[in-house]
Structure formats: structure tokens, C-alpha cells
Amino acid sequence: FLPYKIKTVSYIFKVLAQEIYSVPSSNMDENLKNFLKDLAAKNRLKYWSSYVMEGVRDTDSRPQDTSLDGAVDVTENPVHKLLLAWKNFLVVVSKMQVAELKLEDGVKEIIVVDLLEAIHAQFTGPLTELGHTLSKTCSALYFTLVTNWMSSLKSWSPIMNRCQDTLVLSMSSGDTMIPSIQIGLIGALLAFLQSVRTEPSKKMDMSRLREMLVSVCQMLIQSTRELPSIRDLQTARDTPEQSDRTFGSTDHRLKLQIVICCALDELIHLTESPEVWLPILQEHMVLAALLSSVEQYVNAQECVHYVQTVFTMLVTVAKHDKGAEALATAGLTHHVCLSVTRCYQNMDTNMYQRPTPSKKSKVSGSQSGSWMGVYCMGLELYSSLLERLRFAFLEDAFNFVGCHQDRIQQCLEMARFSLCPETFLEVERTCVFVGELATYSREWRLHLPETLNKILTGILCMNQTFISYLIRPRYLQLILEQQGVEKQLNGRALNRTPSLQHQTSTEDLDHPSRHHLQVQNSMLKILGASFVALRKFTPDLIQILVDQSMDVGEYEPFLGVGFSTPPADQDTPPTFGTMLSCVNIAIRLLAKLEPTKSPQRADQATSQASHSSIYQVISKSLVMFVMENALYLTMSQGMLYLKDAEVHQRDKQLLKRELGTELNSILSGIQRYLRRGGPHSPATGLPQTSPRSGQSPGGPSLSRSVSQTFMSSQEHAVFRLVQEFSKQVLR
């Protein structure tokens, strides 16, 4: 075709794209419908795909259009115009459902392969300015079509292999990366890898995975070397006349690095075995390079999305024993421990509202939230490494606690007043990390006793507050409404005291909002994680029941002897009543999670809708986990008091009487729930056997029907343990 004919065709494709996108199929002109049908039926798209591919491939052999000063005018090149129009047409067709233009899977594969071959051809020789522009457009279109047509690509494996070969060729064709082209190719490769992991029918050879790992690691190291410096980023942002050009370049380099890290993370998931991927990462020194670059960007508060991507990949590596060891060897603590303090240094410490940047901070609001996410991922990373490496990583974990102890205490205190998702996420990750570190409670008490006491006090006070909220749904709803109003009024501090009626009422809400349920779910997650940590600071229940010579002097009780519900208007230390209230909350939630079957209720449909809403937010397994751990802590702390020689006998008798009455009442409620078909116990860490009864109880006991209920299933071992505890210990 002559140049003017190519331009004519490009205008036609451009008009077609605009018509398909703008006009609904039902209102489309009949002539246009017939044209689209012919376009699909006569395989004309195959022809144009081949033509565009040949035009891009042979573009260097054709004379170039030049401007008045003699320079090559890429924008006026007819092949470039045709490629842009072809891109617009295919993007619209791939995203819009056009009944008159149904493309077969084979046609889609041909179009994708032609685009890839056009890109591949550009790297077989020197890459010209026009070739770079055409390849950039082809790469973006290739990525879009692969993601939209993935289910139609039956020959996905050869296409993916060719994509990898093209990437390797692009690396060898020059001394530097070409982000504008390679982003689309890596993105398409990532899409293929994700489809392999999510679709069981797709398989990949281990040898091919190794080859991809090597290629991706080589690209990652080269891309890391070419990451923009802190000065480049600041110059691009602060210099208006150079901002667009410079920032575009730095942005492309960062995007390429992010996509490569995502591809490496996906390959690690697919390979599974550290024996395969870890030697390749170590050979190319990937972990050390990433940690070094992350430290620089965190200290400068730049490129938060790249930092988050790297931390996500590091968490994946840390889930394997050998990967965790490699991370520790690569200097994780040296690069991360101190630097992540920058993630929260500029945050406002007002505990009555969500964290916001201070006036002196240059970080935007959205960025600040993301930086707090980086800190939370740092907590997750340290939790994983401590879980895997145990004593070998203990000193590093103590260093982390010592460095961030103020923030840990602050977030535990903040969670009592700021009921926002960001605060809940940070507190949950903090409690998980404290739970891992609590495994070494003796070493912790030896090295950082003051920090341990402060963190434990913070966790106990937070639990007291959460349970007082959960036992009073109307009070919690009022607090959420007030915080919502404050957010609209630019975050003014609380200046209204909830009414006494809301503070004392334990009545449930008939139709709690989804936000209310989400807050309850977050509180339950945090309670579960904190209970796991507290179990490390109380005697093992079976051991203290069986071992009469056990020394309980190393444990200090953290529950006070009291059985009233926790107050909502004052700070008091947690008591047995706090834990028992938590169990009652769980029983109430479990009853709500079961759909009502009573035909006497007139609002049956409304009740079913309410059940569906809570079931979508709060899981039964979470509620059961919290309830079982609360029971465990109650019994263990009770035994600690009963075995303490310094506790007066009169106080022990009071504890037996009150605790026995409360536990029997709870067991009756659990029995009523189990008769309705409650869930199995999710607590794998709880004892699976209970002490055998040697004689009839002399104190509070349950009826024979209750005993038969708990003995009917092996999954109810924890409830049988509570029953035997009530019979044998509290008699």
C-alpha cells in the first residue's frame, strides 16, 4: 500500500473503534453491522493483523518522513498511524461485547502472536527511534490483549515461551533497560504465570521455571542498578520545566522494577521448593540488592508502591525456612529495623482520630497510609522470620522491639479510641508479632523487662476496652456514629459523653450496619491474636492440672478476682468477668450466625437477611477460636490463683464458687447452641483430652443431658475439658 492508503485505513479503524465504543449495539447502523459481520466472517482481521506485523517488522527498510529541519517525524509515519488505529480498535473490541463482531479463539491467538513477532523483530538489529516507538505501542497492546483474552489462548505455553525469549533478546540488544517496551512484556509474562497458578489444568515444567527465574533475576539486578536516585526523584518533582520529561523516565523505571518484582514473587509461588529458587536468588544477590534499594527509598520517603511490592515478595520468601535464613544473612535487620521508623515518624499522634500527616510532613495523606502499610508488612516480616528461625533470630527481634517499643505501645493505646481499619490492621500485626516473641517470654523478661510489662499492660487494657464495646453493641454503634461525624468535621476531638443508657445497656442491635459488623470482626481478630500471646504468659493448663509439684512462682496473674462485666466509662484492669463476658459475646454471635428456624416470627425474611449480612463479615471459626482461648485463659488463671500459697483460703473458695457458677451457665448456653448444629472447634492448639473423673463432683455440676451433648463428638473436647474442670477443680 501507498502511504496515503495506509493512512486511510488507519482512519477507518479509528472511526470503527469510536463507533463501537460510543454507540450501543442496538442503535448501530445496519450497514455498519453488516460490515462488522463481514469483517469477522471473511477473516479480514487475520489479514490486517499480518499486514500490521509486516509493516512494523519492515519499517526500517522504508523511507522515513522528515520534518523541515531534516529530523525523522515519527508521529507522521503511516505505519505508526496504522498501528495506533489498530491498537484502538483491538482494545475496544477486547473490552466491549459486539454481537456482530465475534472473534474466534484462533483469530485472537494469531493477533497476539503477530504482535509479539513484530516486537521480536525490532531487537534482531539496532533499535531505531521509530522502531522503539512502534515496539512500545505493540508492547502495550500485547499486554492488554493477553490479559483480556487469556481464556481464549489455547496455545498459551508457546506464546509465553516466545515472550520470555523476546525479553531475553531485549536485554542483550543494549547496555540499558528499555522500560517502555519491557513493562508490557513482563506484565504479559506475569499474567501467564498467574493463570498457571490459578488454573489447575495449566502445568509448567520445572526446567522452564528455572529458565524464567534466571531471566527475571538478571532483569531485576539490571533494573535495580538503573533505579532513579533520590536526587532524580526530587528534581523531577520540584522542577516544573523538567517535571514531565524527567518524571516520565523515572516513573517508567520504577514501574518496570515493580512488575519484575511481581513476576519474581509469582515464580516463587509456582516453584514452591526453596531448593529450586533460592540458589538462583543467591547467585544473583537479589535479596541484598532489593534490601539496599528499599532502605534508601524508605529513608527518603519515596516510591512507596515499589517498597510495598518488595516487602510483599520478601514476606513470600520468609515463609520458607531456608528463605528466612537467606533474608537474615542478607542483612534484613541492618536495612529494615531502623529505616521503617520513618514510616510513622511524621504521623500525628492524636489518638482520637486516624493517623494523619503532621503539618511539617511533605508526605500526602494517601502516601502516609501506604507508609503505615509498609510498617505493618515489616511487622509481618519479622513475625515470619522469628517463627522460622526461632532462637537464631531472637536477638534481631529484640532489637526490633527495642527500636519500635514506643510505636507498639502507642498503637495499642490508639486502638481503644480510633476504630478505623488502618489502626486495626496495625494492632493485629503487632499482636501477632508479640505472640511470636512471647514464645520466648523468659528471655524477653531478662533482656527487656520494662518493655514487656508495658506491652502486656497495653494488650490487657485494649482487650478490656474491646470486650466492653462488644458486650454493648448500642454503645459501640454510638461511638462509630460520633467518629463518623467527627471525620466530616475535620477530625475534632470527642467532646460528648455517651448517655448512661448506652453505656450500661447490653441489648443487641436488631439490624447492625455493615460497618458495625466489620468493626466487630476486626476486634475479634485482634482479641484472638492477643489471646494467643497471653497464653504464653500463663501456665499450660494440662501441666498445672496434672503436675502437683509445678512451680507457679514464675507466672504473675493478669486477671483480677472479679466477675462483673467490664465497665465502659472507666479504665480498670481485666478480671475473670472480662474473659467470661468475652465468652458470652461469642455465644451470642454464634446464635446470630445460625439462621433462625422458628415459624412463629413474623419477620422471618428480615431475620434471614440479617443473618446473611453478619455471616458475610464474621466467620464462625473466628468466633469459636476467640471463645475457646478465652475459656483456656480463664481456667489457667483460675488454677494459678488456686495453686498460689499466698492467696487466702477464703478468696480461693470465693473464686471456686463464683467461677463454677459462671462456667456452668456458659456450658448450658453452649449446649443449647450445639443442639442447633454449631460448628466444629477450630482451635488445634487446645488440649484434645480431658482429665478423667474419679468420683462424683461435690460442687456445681451439669445435668446428664449436658454431659451427653459434649461426649457425643470428638470435636467438642474443649467443652468437655471445661465441664471436667468445673466438676473436678471447682467442686
XYZ file of C-alpha atoms in Angstrom:
731
model
C 0.000 0.000 0.000
C 0.999 3.576 -0.637
C 1.418 5.818 2.418
C -1.822 7.725 1.800
C -3.745 4.429 1.534
C -2.277 3.233 4.824
C -3.387 6.480 6.452
C -6.874 5.993 5.001
C -7.091 2.507 6.516
C -5.904 3.860 9.863
C -8.694 6.450 9.841
C -11.226 3.709 9.113
C -10.062 1.614 12.087
C -10.111 4.711 14.266
C -13.699 5.520 13.258
C -14.746 1.898 13.835
C -13.290 1.994 17.339
C -15.132 5.205 18.151
C -18.441 3.881 16.787
C -18.233 0.575 18.669
C -17.284 2.345 21.894
C -19.849 5.155 21.675
C -22.912 3.559 20.059
C -24.804 0.663 21.690
C -25.178 -2.423 19.533
C -28.955 -1.987 19.348
C -28.604 1.546 17.926
C -25.823 0.762 15.496
C -26.321 1.473 11.802
C -27.309 -1.592 9.762
C -24.589 -1.001 7.193
C -22.014 -0.885 9.955
C -23.410 -4.095 11.430
C -23.125 -5.839 8.083
C -19.589 -4.536 7.646
C -18.563 -5.876 11.062
C -20.129 -9.245 10.268
C -18.156 -9.450 7.026
C -15.015 -8.391 8.861
C -15.382 -11.385 11.169
C -16.800 -13.917 8.693
C -14.228 -13.341 5.940
C -11.247 -13.442 8.335
C -10.240 -9.925 7.365
C -8.791 -9.334 10.840
C -6.246 -12.083 10.176
C -5.157 -10.240 7.072
C -4.840 -6.878 8.798
C -3.003 -8.405 11.734
C -0.462 -9.906 9.355
C -0.211 -6.649 7.431
C 0.410 -4.564 10.546
C 3.019 -7.052 11.760
C 4.865 -6.947 8.439
C 4.672 -3.155 8.380
C 6.225 -2.877 11.838
C 8.850 -5.524 11.076
C 9.941 -3.984 7.753
C 9.684 -0.357 8.780
C 13.463 0.258 8.759
C 13.721 -0.621 5.076
C 11.227 2.084 4.067
C 11.954 5.804 3.587
C 11.078 7.887 6.646
C 9.059 11.099 6.691
C 11.163 14.055 7.765
C 10.259 17.427 9.200
C 11.519 20.794 7.930
C 14.788 20.531 9.854
C 15.528 17.087 8.426
C 14.745 15.080 11.569
C 12.646 11.935 11.390
C 8.996 12.715 12.196
C 7.801 9.547 13.920
C 4.286 10.795 14.568
C 3.555 11.237 10.843
C 4.845 7.813 9.855
C 1.953 5.943 8.170
C 2.839 2.624 9.834
C 2.771 4.327 13.223
C -0.634 5.851 12.467
C -1.945 2.463 11.345
C -0.592 0.764 14.466
C -2.231 3.321 16.762
C -5.576 2.916 14.998
C -5.204 -0.884 15.108
C -4.482 -0.620 18.827
C -7.574 1.494 19.499
C -9.748 -0.895 17.505
C -8.485 -4.054 19.242
C -8.644 -2.569 22.733
C -12.273 -1.591 22.212
C -13.151 -4.974 20.684
C -11.450 -6.860 23.538
C -13.332 -4.907 26.202
C -16.740 -4.422 24.551
C -19.235 -7.128 23.693
C -20.060 -6.706 19.994
C -22.551 -9.291 18.755
C -21.766 -8.596 15.088
C -18.008 -8.983 15.572
C -17.412 -12.346 17.204
C -13.763 -13.328 17.098
C -12.831 -16.988 17.243
C -10.125 -18.121 19.642
C -7.842 -18.928 16.740
C -8.083 -15.375 15.406
C -7.273 -13.956 18.826
C -4.189 -16.165 19.072
C -2.983 -15.056 15.636
C -3.342 -11.382 16.554
C -1.416 -11.872 19.825
C 1.348 -13.879 18.133
C 1.705 -11.324 15.320
C 2.171 -8.520 17.822
C 4.834 -10.466 19.689
C 6.674 -11.293 16.468
C 6.626 -7.629 15.482
C 8.285 -6.723 18.790
C 10.775 -9.575 18.493
C 11.840 -8.428 15.032
C 12.815 -4.979 16.321
C 15.536 -6.481 18.540
C 17.188 -8.558 15.820
C 19.087 -5.429 14.757
C 19.861 -1.944 16.042
C 16.803 -0.332 17.629
C 15.942 2.935 15.862
C 13.786 5.732 17.202
C 10.866 4.659 15.014
C 11.379 1.016 15.971
C 11.331 1.970 19.638
C 8.081 3.898 19.218
C 6.401 1.069 17.316
C 7.626 -1.573 19.783
C 6.358 0.485 22.714
C 2.880 0.631 21.187
C 2.924 -3.076 20.302
C 4.046 -3.987 23.818
C 1.222 -2.054 25.467
C -1.327 -3.603 23.098
C 0.146 -7.079 23.606
C -0.221 -6.806 27.381
C -3.819 -5.583 27.103
C -4.861 -8.377 24.745
C -3.142 -11.108 26.774
C -4.916 -10.048 29.962
C -8.308 -9.714 28.235
C -8.069 -12.817 26.046
C -6.213 -15.173 28.396
C -9.045 -17.718 28.443
C -9.035 -17.836 24.611
C -5.297 -18.537 24.235
C -5.224 -22.313 23.931
C -1.559 -22.342 22.897
C -0.563 -20.253 25.899
C 2.657 -22.132 26.599
C 4.430 -21.414 23.265
C 3.257 -17.800 23.411
C 4.639 -17.421 26.935
C 7.949 -19.013 25.944
C 8.253 -16.682 22.965
C 7.529 -13.744 25.267
C 10.394 -14.803 27.515
C 12.711 -15.187 24.516
C 11.805 -11.671 23.389
C 12.604 -10.316 26.838
C 16.000 -12.031 26.842
C 16.685 -10.638 23.367
C 15.735 -7.131 24.502
C 18.233 -7.435 27.360
C 21.064 -8.477 25.061
C 20.390 -5.809 22.426
C 21.672 -2.925 24.549
C 23.522 -1.923 27.684
C 20.471 -0.480 29.444
C 16.891 -1.470 30.081
C 14.085 -0.293 27.806
C 11.242 0.165 30.312
C 8.658 1.479 27.853
C 8.841 -1.805 25.907
C 9.744 -4.290 28.621
C 6.941 -3.290 31.009
C 4.299 -4.702 28.662
C 6.256 -7.904 28.025
C 6.930 -8.554 31.722
C 3.302 -7.717 32.502
C 2.111 -10.270 29.947
C 4.524 -12.862 31.358
C 3.137 -12.147 34.825
C -0.413 -12.644 33.530
C 0.572 -16.046 32.115
C 2.177 -17.082 35.415
C -0.878 -16.014 37.395
C -3.145 -18.044 35.126
C -0.919 -21.093 35.638
C -1.209 -20.747 39.409
C -4.983 -20.223 39.414
C -5.939 -22.796 36.777
C -5.086 -26.406 37.739
C -5.295 -27.553 34.112
C -2.221 -25.482 33.196
C 1.155 -27.002 34.028
C 4.740 -25.841 33.586
C 7.960 -27.850 33.503
C 10.393 -27.189 36.325
C 13.178 -26.647 33.805
C 11.189 -23.844 32.191
C 10.526 -22.279 35.571
C 14.262 -22.313 36.302
C 14.989 -20.577 32.999
C 12.397 -17.914 33.761
C 13.800 -17.427 37.256
C 17.269 -16.835 35.840
C 15.966 -14.386 33.227
C 13.817 -12.472 35.711
C 16.651 -12.272 38.269
C 19.021 -10.935 35.624
C 16.481 -8.308 34.626
C 15.839 -7.423 38.263
C 19.503 -6.821 39.030
C 19.960 -4.679 35.916
C 16.770 -2.753 36.661
C 17.862 -2.206 40.274
C 21.104 -0.644 39.069
C 19.122 1.774 36.900
C 16.563 2.801 39.515
C 16.220 6.587 39.784
C 18.239 8.175 42.547
C 16.636 10.174 45.326
C 18.009 13.352 43.767
C 16.444 12.492 40.389
C 13.063 11.950 42.007
C 13.229 15.198 43.950
C 14.401 17.115 40.876
C 11.597 15.671 38.753
C 9.048 16.710 41.350
C 10.431 20.150 42.223
C 11.441 21.427 38.757
C 8.302 22.340 36.744
C 10.023 22.815 33.392
C 11.626 19.358 33.531
C 8.939 17.623 35.529
C 7.025 15.938 32.712
C 10.042 14.634 30.835
C 12.134 13.600 33.844
C 9.289 12.172 35.862
C 8.116 10.114 32.901
C 11.525 8.480 32.684
C 11.791 7.790 36.420
C 8.203 6.581 36.556
C 8.834 4.024 33.798
C 11.914 2.696 35.567
C 10.009 2.290 38.815
C 7.070 0.605 37.097
C 9.412 -1.842 35.392
C 11.043 -2.691 38.728
C 7.638 -3.228 40.356
C 6.422 -5.548 37.590
C 9.664 -7.565 37.692
C 9.323 -7.988 41.473
C 5.735 -9.177 40.995
C 6.874 -11.693 38.372
C 9.595 -12.992 40.693
C 7.078 -13.333 43.522
C 4.774 -15.312 41.232
C 7.628 -17.592 40.148
C 8.490 -18.312 43.788
C 4.866 -19.283 44.422
C 4.853 -21.567 41.382
C 8.203 -23.191 42.091
C 7.292 -23.791 45.756
C 10.519 -25.613 46.646
C 13.252 -23.281 48.015
C 15.842 -25.744 46.719
C 14.964 -24.505 43.230
C 14.507 -20.738 43.510
C 16.729 -19.832 46.464
C 20.110 -20.739 44.855
C 19.177 -18.620 41.825
C 18.291 -15.644 44.026
C 21.527 -16.047 45.974
C 23.624 -16.418 42.830
C 22.370 -13.065 41.522
C 22.385 -11.444 45.016
C 18.767 -10.391 44.551
C 17.828 -10.124 48.235
C 20.774 -7.907 49.161
C 20.160 -5.618 46.183
C 16.462 -5.206 46.986
C 17.055 -4.590 50.694
C 19.655 -1.941 49.918
C 17.387 -0.091 47.483
C 14.412 -0.310 49.835
C 16.407 1.199 52.698
C 17.283 4.253 50.601
C 13.713 4.872 49.467
C 12.227 4.364 52.941
C 14.695 6.799 54.498
C 13.816 9.365 51.826
C 10.065 8.582 51.955
C 9.965 7.994 48.203
C 8.456 5.305 45.936
C 6.094 3.782 48.476
C 4.480 1.441 45.926
C 7.841 -0.048 44.991
C 8.703 -0.531 48.675
C 5.376 -2.283 49.291
C 5.970 -4.590 46.331
C 9.421 -5.574 47.590
C 8.105 -6.212 51.104
C 5.358 -8.417 49.661
C 7.974 -10.505 47.875
C 10.165 -10.670 50.993
C 7.213 -11.945 53.032
C 6.775 -14.710 50.447
C 10.454 -15.633 50.777
C 10.253 -15.563 54.588
C 7.505 -18.200 54.651
C 10.158 -20.850 53.927
C 12.801 -21.852 56.464
C 15.707 -21.522 54.056
C 14.291 -18.315 52.621
C 14.054 -16.800 56.095
C 17.651 -17.805 56.771
C 18.761 -16.216 53.498
C 16.964 -12.979 54.395
C 18.642 -12.816 57.780
C 22.025 -13.470 56.170
C 21.386 -10.738 53.569
C 21.148 -8.150 56.348
C 17.418 -7.690 56.839
C 17.802 -6.150 60.290
C 20.568 -3.805 59.142
C 18.478 -2.460 56.250
C 14.964 -2.535 57.736
C 14.945 -2.260 61.536
C 15.814 1.422 61.876
C 14.643 2.641 58.483
C 10.972 1.688 58.973
C 10.768 4.146 61.862
C 10.466 6.722 59.075
C 7.118 5.177 58.153
C 5.434 6.638 61.230
C 7.711 9.446 62.434
C 5.667 12.155 60.696
C 2.306 10.774 61.769
C 0.036 12.757 64.065
C -0.187 11.056 67.468
C -3.716 12.257 68.303
C -5.397 9.071 69.482
C -8.964 10.222 68.900
C -8.696 10.182 65.123
C -6.969 8.194 62.446
C -3.261 8.941 61.967
C -2.711 11.939 59.698
C 0.491 13.562 58.459
C 1.840 16.425 60.527
C 1.967 19.921 59.030
C 5.729 19.693 58.574
C 5.495 16.480 56.630
C 5.730 16.605 52.844
C 4.011 13.237 52.536
C 0.480 13.292 51.185
C -2.433 11.694 53.027
C -2.685 8.719 50.686
C 1.055 8.220 50.833
C 1.066 8.273 54.639
C -1.487 5.488 54.779
C 0.658 3.447 52.440
C 3.765 4.031 54.537
C 1.922 2.714 57.570
C 1.149 -0.323 55.436
C 4.885 -0.731 54.881
C 5.440 -0.703 58.649
C 2.716 -3.337 59.079
C 4.407 -5.501 56.460
C 7.644 -5.060 58.394
C 5.892 -6.471 61.462
C 4.642 -9.396 59.387
C 8.135 -9.977 58.018
C 9.704 -10.086 61.474
C 6.934 -12.401 62.716
C 7.623 -14.852 59.881
C 11.385 -14.828 60.429
C 11.040 -15.333 64.180
C 8.614 -18.195 63.604
C 11.024 -19.901 61.189
C 14.434 -19.147 62.680
C 13.451 -19.171 66.361
C 16.461 -18.557 68.643
C 18.717 -17.679 65.708
C 16.606 -14.570 65.050
C 15.687 -13.771 68.645
C 18.290 -11.044 69.130
C 17.124 -9.307 65.941
C 13.533 -9.493 67.168
C 14.533 -7.937 70.496
C 16.315 -5.166 68.593
C 13.129 -4.527 66.621
C 11.027 -4.348 69.792
C 13.512 -2.043 71.462
C 13.574 0.226 68.427
C 9.791 0.391 67.974
C 8.534 -0.043 71.550
C 7.046 3.459 71.665
C 5.045 2.895 68.485
C 3.885 -0.540 69.675
C 2.587 0.923 72.938
C 1.065 3.877 71.108
C -0.875 1.736 68.640
C -2.240 -0.466 71.463
C -3.479 2.676 73.192
C -4.744 4.244 69.965
C -6.858 1.185 69.129
C -9.034 1.868 72.179
C -10.218 5.174 70.725
C -9.596 5.172 66.968
C -11.791 2.458 65.490
C -10.537 2.776 61.900
C -9.294 -0.039 59.610
C -5.716 1.280 59.473
C -5.402 1.196 63.255
C -6.954 -2.268 63.463
C -4.532 -3.616 60.851
C -1.512 -2.255 62.695
C -2.721 -3.601 66.045
C -3.465 -7.034 64.596
C 0.016 -7.322 63.055
C 1.508 -6.054 66.319
C -0.324 -8.685 68.372
C 0.777 -11.451 66.011
C 4.396 -10.317 66.354
C 4.087 -10.079 70.148
C 2.592 -13.579 70.143
C 5.618 -14.946 68.300
C 8.002 -13.135 70.631
C 6.041 -14.273 73.702
C 7.201 -17.830 72.984
C 10.479 -16.641 74.486
C 8.905 -14.882 77.466
C 11.750 -15.772 79.837
C 14.403 -14.335 77.515
C 12.211 -11.311 76.882
C 11.777 -10.682 80.588
C 15.530 -10.946 81.043
C 16.528 -8.561 78.227
C 13.672 -6.020 78.096
C 11.592 -6.354 81.284
C 10.163 -2.819 81.234
C 9.159 -3.092 77.586
C 7.498 -6.446 78.234
C 5.459 -5.099 81.141
C 4.344 -2.029 79.189
C 3.300 -4.037 76.126
C 1.435 -6.614 78.234
C -0.356 -3.834 80.082
C -1.287 -2.234 76.767
C -2.672 -5.513 75.406
C -4.707 -6.194 78.555
C -6.190 -2.684 78.617
C -7.010 -2.906 74.916
C -8.740 -6.270 75.427
C -10.730 -4.811 78.318
C -11.917 -1.952 76.101
C -12.774 -4.162 73.119
C -14.780 -6.589 75.248
C -16.641 -3.710 76.899
C -17.524 -2.456 73.393
C -18.573 -5.865 72.111
C -20.794 -6.579 75.115
C -22.576 -3.241 74.469
C -23.451 -3.080 70.741
C -25.546 0.070 71.123
C -22.685 1.867 72.851
C -20.296 0.789 70.088
C -22.754 1.981 67.448
C -22.978 5.393 69.124
C -19.173 5.718 69.178
C -18.957 4.806 65.486
C -21.609 7.383 64.637
C -19.764 10.079 66.595
C -16.455 9.248 64.932
C -18.176 9.417 61.552
C -19.462 12.913 62.353
C -16.018 13.986 63.589
C -14.448 12.805 60.347
C -16.809 15.079 58.435
C -15.973 17.949 60.821
C -12.227 17.682 60.126
C -11.456 15.312 62.988
C -12.441 17.270 66.085
C -11.761 15.519 69.366
C -14.510 13.745 71.304
C -16.401 16.278 73.367
C -19.649 14.474 74.042
C -20.139 11.802 76.666
C -22.415 8.930 75.628
C -25.567 8.689 77.646
C -25.641 6.429 80.699
C -28.278 4.321 78.990
C -25.919 3.454 76.124
C -23.000 2.843 78.492
C -24.884 0.319 80.622
C -27.167 -1.311 78.048
C -26.086 -4.722 76.767
C -29.043 -5.072 74.409
C -28.177 -6.230 70.927
C -28.849 -4.339 67.716
C -31.601 -5.757 65.540
C -30.023 -4.644 62.277
C -26.356 -3.684 62.715
C -24.756 -1.864 59.821
C -22.037 -3.480 57.735
C -19.516 -1.025 59.168
C -20.547 -2.067 62.673
C -20.048 -5.742 61.803
C -16.662 -5.032 60.225
C -15.504 -3.277 63.393
C -16.702 -6.232 65.473
C -14.863 -8.618 63.167
C -11.647 -6.605 63.466
C -11.936 -6.586 67.245
C -12.455 -10.347 67.309
C -9.366 -10.886 65.141
C -7.282 -8.735 67.462
C -8.688 -10.481 70.538
C -7.806 -13.856 69.025
C -4.233 -12.775 68.269
C -3.772 -11.180 71.698
C -5.204 -14.235 73.497
C -2.626 -16.395 71.722
C 0.077 -14.079 73.063
C -1.375 -14.093 76.585
C -1.381 -17.895 76.657
C 2.434 -17.731 76.663
C 2.301 -15.811 79.979
C 0.001 -18.197 81.818
C 0.708 -21.808 82.885
C -0.031 -24.637 80.493
C -3.452 -25.831 81.563
C -2.825 -29.572 81.398
C 0.515 -29.247 83.154
C -0.853 -27.193 86.023
C -3.775 -29.605 86.395
C -1.651 -32.755 86.432
C 1.721 -31.687 87.857
C 1.200 -31.153 91.572
C 4.810 -30.028 92.063
C 4.738 -27.361 89.357
C 6.360 -24.083 90.393
C 3.887 -21.318 89.627
C 6.127 -18.607 91.042
C 7.417 -17.583 87.614
C 3.903 -16.619 86.491
C 2.085 -13.491 87.560
C -1.723 -13.430 87.320
C -3.026 -10.814 84.909
C -6.744 -11.342 85.641
C -8.175 -9.799 88.787
C -10.638 -11.665 91.001
C -13.905 -10.118 89.897
C -16.901 -11.350 87.925
C -18.757 -8.242 86.800
C -18.921 -7.117 83.190
C -16.155 -4.682 82.215
C -17.259 -1.041 82.594
C -17.433 1.177 79.534
C -16.758 4.530 81.171
C -13.566 3.884 83.141
C -10.210 2.161 82.836
C -9.985 -0.885 85.070
C -7.674 -3.912 84.934
C -9.190 -7.023 83.329
C -10.800 -9.603 85.578
C -12.321 -13.048 85.234
C -15.535 -11.220 84.438
C -13.828 -9.723 81.380
C -12.983 -13.139 79.933
C -16.367 -14.601 80.818
C -18.045 -11.631 79.132
C -15.987 -12.401 76.033
C -17.284 -15.987 76.086
C -20.862 -14.728 76.391
C -20.267 -12.411 73.439
C -19.102 -15.377 71.380
C -22.151 -17.454 72.310
C -24.438 -14.581 71.337
C -22.658 -14.160 67.992
C -22.799 -17.891 67.286
C -26.546 -17.852 67.863
C -26.888 -14.955 65.416
C -24.747 -16.737 62.840
C -27.234 -19.618 62.777
C -30.308 -18.892 60.607
C -33.498 -18.860 62.635
C -35.870 -21.756 62.060
C -38.725 -20.585 64.254
C -42.020 -20.331 62.312
C -43.505 -18.057 64.982
C -41.514 -14.988 63.995
C -43.308 -12.608 61.671
C -40.108 -11.006 60.426
C -38.626 -14.262 59.114
C -37.346 -12.672 55.882
C -35.762 -9.771 57.769
C -34.078 -12.174 60.173
C -32.678 -14.236 57.321
C -31.340 -11.079 55.654
C -29.682 -10.015 58.912
C -28.089 -13.470 59.263
C -26.801 -13.308 55.704
C -25.227 -9.915 56.387
C -23.368 -10.985 59.542
C -22.338 -14.305 58.000
C -20.601 -12.462 55.156
C -18.488 -10.441 57.606
C -17.883 -12.593 60.709
C -16.863 -16.244 60.438
C -17.933 -18.928 62.898
C -14.415 -20.309 63.144
C -13.105 -16.927 64.323
C -15.803 -16.641 66.993
C -15.136 -20.202 68.187
C -11.391 -19.543 68.283
C -11.838 -16.460 70.453
C -14.278 -18.253 72.764
C -12.053 -21.302 73.275
C -8.968 -19.206 74.013
C -10.938 -17.066 76.473
C -12.046 -20.246 78.261
C -8.480 -21.533 78.285
C -7.136 -18.306 79.815
C -9.932 -18.296 82.394
C -9.183 -21.839 83.558
C -5.406 -21.391 83.535
C -5.565 -18.150 85.512
C -8.025 -19.768 87.914
C -5.605 -22.624 88.581
C -2.800 -20.101 89.074
C -4.766 -18.487 91.903
C -5.769 -21.823 93.427
C -2.166 -23.047 93.495
C -0.749 -19.813 94.873
C 0.084 -20.310 98.548
C -0.097 -16.564 99.196
C -3.785 -16.368 98.246
C -6.043 -16.661 101.299
C -8.224 -19.770 101.517
C -11.345 -17.620 101.777
C -10.513 -15.968 98.443
C -9.943 -19.366 96.867
C -13.372 -20.558 97.988
C -14.938 -17.397 96.570
C -13.150 -17.986 93.280
C -14.313 -21.599 93.111
C -17.917 -20.720 93.868
C -18.249 -17.762 91.503
C -16.204 -19.235 88.675
C -18.021 -22.566 88.923
C -21.398 -20.838 88.688
C -20.326 -18.763 85.689
C -18.808 -21.721 83.827
C -21.911 -23.861 84.375
C -24.054 -21.060 82.992
C -21.758 -20.778 79.979
C -21.798 -24.534 79.366
C -25.592 -24.503 79.382
C -25.544 -21.795 76.711
C -23.007 -23.741 74.653
C -25.153 -26.857 74.961
C -28.190 -25.031 73.597
C -26.128 -23.808 70.673
C -24.596 -27.209 69.886
C -28.024 -28.820 69.803
C -28.775 -26.479 66.895
C -25.801 -27.819 64.948
C -22.928 -25.491 65.774
C -19.505 -25.612 64.102
C -16.540 -27.777 64.977
C -13.748 -26.465 67.141
C -11.031 -24.657 65.154
C -8.508 -24.466 67.994
C -5.884 -27.037 67.105
C -3.604 -25.827 69.894
C -6.073 -26.618 72.672
C -5.881 -29.907 74.603
C -7.694 -32.780 72.955
C -8.069 -34.863 76.116
C -9.619 -34.011 79.446
C -8.903 -35.262 82.973
C -10.917 -38.338 83.822
C -13.427 -38.101 86.596
C -12.570 -40.299 89.552
C -15.597 -39.565 91.694
C -18.855 -37.678 91.626
C -18.499 -33.916 91.988
C -19.221 -32.246 95.260
C -19.815 -28.778 93.788
C -21.668 -27.258 90.812
C -22.349 -29.712 88.003
C -24.328 -30.046 84.837
C -27.175 -32.353 84.054
C -26.733 -35.716 82.391
C -28.079 -34.337 79.115
C -25.319 -31.732 79.015
C -22.668 -34.395 79.548
C -24.124 -36.498 76.755
C -24.057 -33.482 74.436
C -20.349 -32.848 74.964
C -19.405 -36.541 74.840
C -21.162 -37.091 71.522
C -18.401 -35.673 69.338
C -14.608 -35.599 69.458
C -14.594 -32.003 68.199
C -16.079 -30.773 71.498
C -13.032 -31.711 73.564
C -12.520 -28.165 74.813
C -16.061 -28.054 76.179
C -15.612 -31.436 77.878
C -12.444 -30.015 79.408
C -14.416 -27.061 80.778
C -17.041 -29.447 82.111
C -14.469 -31.633 83.863
C -12.690 -28.543 85.182
C -15.948 -27.390 86.732
C -16.575 -30.818 88.268
C -13.125 -31.763 89.482
C -11.443 -28.445 90.314
C -14.241 -26.090 91.300
C -16.159 -28.536 93.482
